Amino acid sequence: MLKYQLPLRLIISVLAGIIIAMVLSVITHEILHQAGIFPALGKPMFDTRLLWISLSYHSLYALIAAYFTAMIAEKKAKKATFILGTKEAIMWLLGTLLLWQHAAPWYNITKALLGVPIAMLGGEIYARHRLKKSSMLKVSQGLNN
């Protein structure tokens, strides 16, 4: 009898990525709102300059979230970051359809198109960092022998 094991680490890593990106984005939006730069969360925003600011920090936070997703997922880092990016793309595409009057369509479409590449880049940055750290550890151990 085959026993299926729930990929708990993978699920936790993706959920952590989602939470990290959301929390950072909401906090940043709220700070910008309190500073009088952005409208309240949930209010329409069509100012191109403000949308570029929002796109920038959303992208940065998506990259950070993907890095941590990969770190938590360990052996399944690529799969986890792909799932995270795919979730991002799907949600922003749905946002384009459901919230057409909330922001300029190019904003949501751009976020959807960037979802997977940004997530994969975050995973790749983590992989390179891990490889570099591993190489440095081996060199350090070699020097101690």
Short mmCIF file of C-alpha atoms in Angstrom, two decimals:
data_model
loop_
_atom_site.label_atom_id
_atom_site.label_comp_id
_atom_site.label_asym_id
_atom_site.label_seq_id
_atom_site.Cartn_x
_atom_site.Cartn_y
_atom_site.Cartn_z
CA MET A 1 0.00 0.00 0.00
CA LEU A 2 1.38 3.40 -1.00
CA LYS A 3 1.29 6.02 1.67
CA TYR A 4 1.01 9.62 0.52
CA GLN A 5 2.86 12.11 2.65
CA LEU A 6 1.61 15.68 2.60
CA PRO A 7 4.42 18.02 1.46
CA LEU A 8 4.14 20.06 4.64
CA ARG A 9 7.45 21.90 4.26
CA LEU A 10 6.48 22.94 0.72
CA ILE A 11 3.07 24.18 1.85
CA ILE A 12 4.54 26.09 4.79
CA SER A 13 7.19 27.69 2.58
CA VAL A 14 4.63 28.96 0.06
CA LEU A 15 2.33 30.22 2.81
CA ALA A 16 5.26 31.98 4.46
CA GLY A 17 6.10 33.68 1.15
CA ILE A 18 2.52 34.82 0.69
CA ILE A 19 2.37 36.20 4.24
CA ILE A 20 5.75 37.95 4.00
CA ALA A 21 4.86 39.72 0.75
CA MET A 22 1.39 40.68 1.96
CA VAL A 23 2.47 42.01 5.34
CA LEU A 24 5.34 44.06 3.89
CA SER A 25 3.11 45.45 1.12
CA VAL A 26 0.25 46.38 3.45
CA ILE A 27 2.60 48.04 5.94
CA THR A 28 4.31 50.02 3.18
CA HIS A 29 0.98 51.07 1.65
CA GLU A 30 -0.30 52.15 5.06
CA ILE A 31 2.86 54.16 5.79
CA LEU A 32 2.55 55.89 2.40
CA HIS A 33 -1.13 56.52 3.08
CA GLN A 34 -0.41 58.00 6.52
CA ALA A 35 2.23 60.21 4.88
CA GLY A 36 -0.47 61.52 2.54
CA ILE A 37 1.11 59.98 -0.57
CA PHE A 38 -1.23 57.02 -1.24
CA PRO A 39 -5.00 56.76 -0.90
CA ALA A 40 -6.36 54.47 1.83
CA LEU A 41 -5.92 50.75 1.30
CA GLY A 42 -8.74 49.49 -0.89
CA LYS A 43 -9.41 52.86 -2.51
CA PRO A 44 -8.86 53.29 -6.27
CA MET A 45 -5.46 54.52 -7.38
CA PHE A 46 -4.86 55.53 -11.00
CA ASP A 47 -1.96 57.97 -10.66
CA THR A 48 0.78 56.50 -12.87
CA ARG A 49 3.60 57.71 -10.62
CA LEU A 50 2.00 56.12 -7.56
CA LEU A 51 1.36 52.88 -9.42
CA TRP A 52 5.05 52.71 -10.41
CA ILE A 53 6.00 53.20 -6.76
CA SER A 54 3.58 50.47 -5.75
CA LEU A 55 4.82 48.15 -8.50
CA SER A 56 8.40 48.71 -7.33
CA TYR A 57 7.87 47.84 -3.71
CA HIS A 58 5.49 44.97 -4.53
CA SER A 59 8.17 43.51 -6.80
CA LEU A 60 10.90 43.93 -4.19
CA TYR A 61 8.75 42.29 -1.54
CA ALA A 62 7.83 39.46 -3.93
CA LEU A 63 11.57 38.87 -4.43
CA ILE A 64 12.21 38.85 -0.68
CA ALA A 65 9.25 36.54 -0.10
CA ALA A 66 10.51 34.13 -2.77
CA TYR A 67 13.96 34.09 -1.17
CA PHE A 68 12.45 33.04 2.17
CA THR A 69 10.12 30.58 0.45
CA ALA A 70 13.13 28.90 -1.14
CA MET A 71 15.02 28.94 2.16
CA ILE A 72 12.17 27.22 4.00
CA ALA A 73 11.45 24.74 1.19
CA GLU A 74 15.12 23.69 0.99
CA LYS A 75 15.21 20.70 -1.40
CA LYS A 76 11.99 21.78 -3.11
CA ALA A 77 12.96 25.43 -3.44
CA LYS A 78 12.40 25.68 -7.20
CA LYS A 79 9.00 24.06 -6.96
CA ALA A 80 8.00 26.28 -4.03
CA THR A 81 9.06 29.50 -5.73
CA PHE A 82 7.31 28.46 -8.94
CA ILE A 83 4.11 27.81 -6.99
CA LEU A 84 4.49 31.17 -5.23
CA GLY A 85 5.03 32.99 -8.54
CA THR A 86 2.13 31.19 -10.19
CA LYS A 87 -0.14 32.17 -7.30
CA GLU A 88 1.04 35.75 -7.74
CA ALA A 89 0.30 35.70 -11.48
CA ILE A 90 -3.15 34.17 -11.04
CA MET A 91 -4.15 36.57 -8.27
CA TRP A 92 -3.05 39.65 -10.22
CA LEU A 93 -4.86 38.43 -13.34
CA LEU A 94 -7.99 37.94 -11.26
CA GLY A 95 -7.40 41.40 -9.84
CA THR A 96 -7.33 42.78 -13.36
CA LEU A 97 -10.71 41.22 -14.10
CA LEU A 98 -12.42 41.84 -10.77
CA LEU A 99 -10.95 45.22 -9.87
CA TRP A 100 -10.91 46.90 -13.28
CA GLN A 101 -12.04 50.18 -11.73
CA HIS A 102 -9.52 49.95 -8.86
CA ALA A 103 -6.25 50.58 -10.73
CA ALA A 104 -5.01 51.02 -14.27
CA PRO A 105 -5.15 47.64 -16.07
CA TRP A 106 -1.45 47.84 -17.04
CA TYR A 107 -0.54 47.73 -13.33
CA ASN A 108 -2.26 44.41 -12.57
CA ILE A 109 -1.21 42.89 -15.89
CA THR A 110 2.42 43.87 -15.29
CA LYS A 111 2.34 42.35 -11.81
CA ALA A 112 0.84 39.17 -13.26
CA LEU A 113 3.54 38.95 -15.92
CA LEU A 114 6.29 39.56 -13.36
CA GLY A 115 4.94 37.08 -10.79
CA VAL A 116 6.75 33.93 -11.89
CA PRO A 117 10.02 35.55 -13.06
CA ILE A 118 10.42 37.51 -9.82
CA ALA A 119 9.67 34.44 -7.70
CA MET A 120 12.12 32.32 -9.68
CA LEU A 121 14.75 35.05 -9.36
CA GLY A 122 14.26 35.11 -5.59
CA GLY A 123 14.74 31.34 -5.53
CA GLU A 124 17.85 31.62 -7.69
CA ILE A 125 19.34 34.28 -5.42
CA TYR A 126 18.78 31.95 -2.48
CA ALA A 127 20.35 29.00 -4.34
CA ARG A 128 23.45 31.04 -5.21
CA HIS A 129 23.72 32.32 -1.65
CA ARG A 130 23.45 28.77 -0.34
CA LEU A 131 26.05 27.52 -2.83
CA LYS A 132 28.45 30.33 -1.93
CA LYS A 133 27.95 29.66 1.76
CA SER A 134 28.54 25.94 1.20
CA SER A 135 31.72 26.63 -0.79
CA MET A 136 33.02 28.98 1.88
CA LEU A 137 32.32 26.37 4.56
CA LYS A 138 34.27 23.73 2.60
CA VAL A 139 37.21 26.11 2.14
CA SER A 140 37.10 26.96 5.84
CA GLN A 141 37.06 23.29 6.80
CA GLY A 142 39.93 22.62 4.39
CA LEU A 143 42.01 25.33 6.05
CA ASN A 144 41.35 23.89 9.48
CA ASN A 145 42.63 20.42 8.52
#
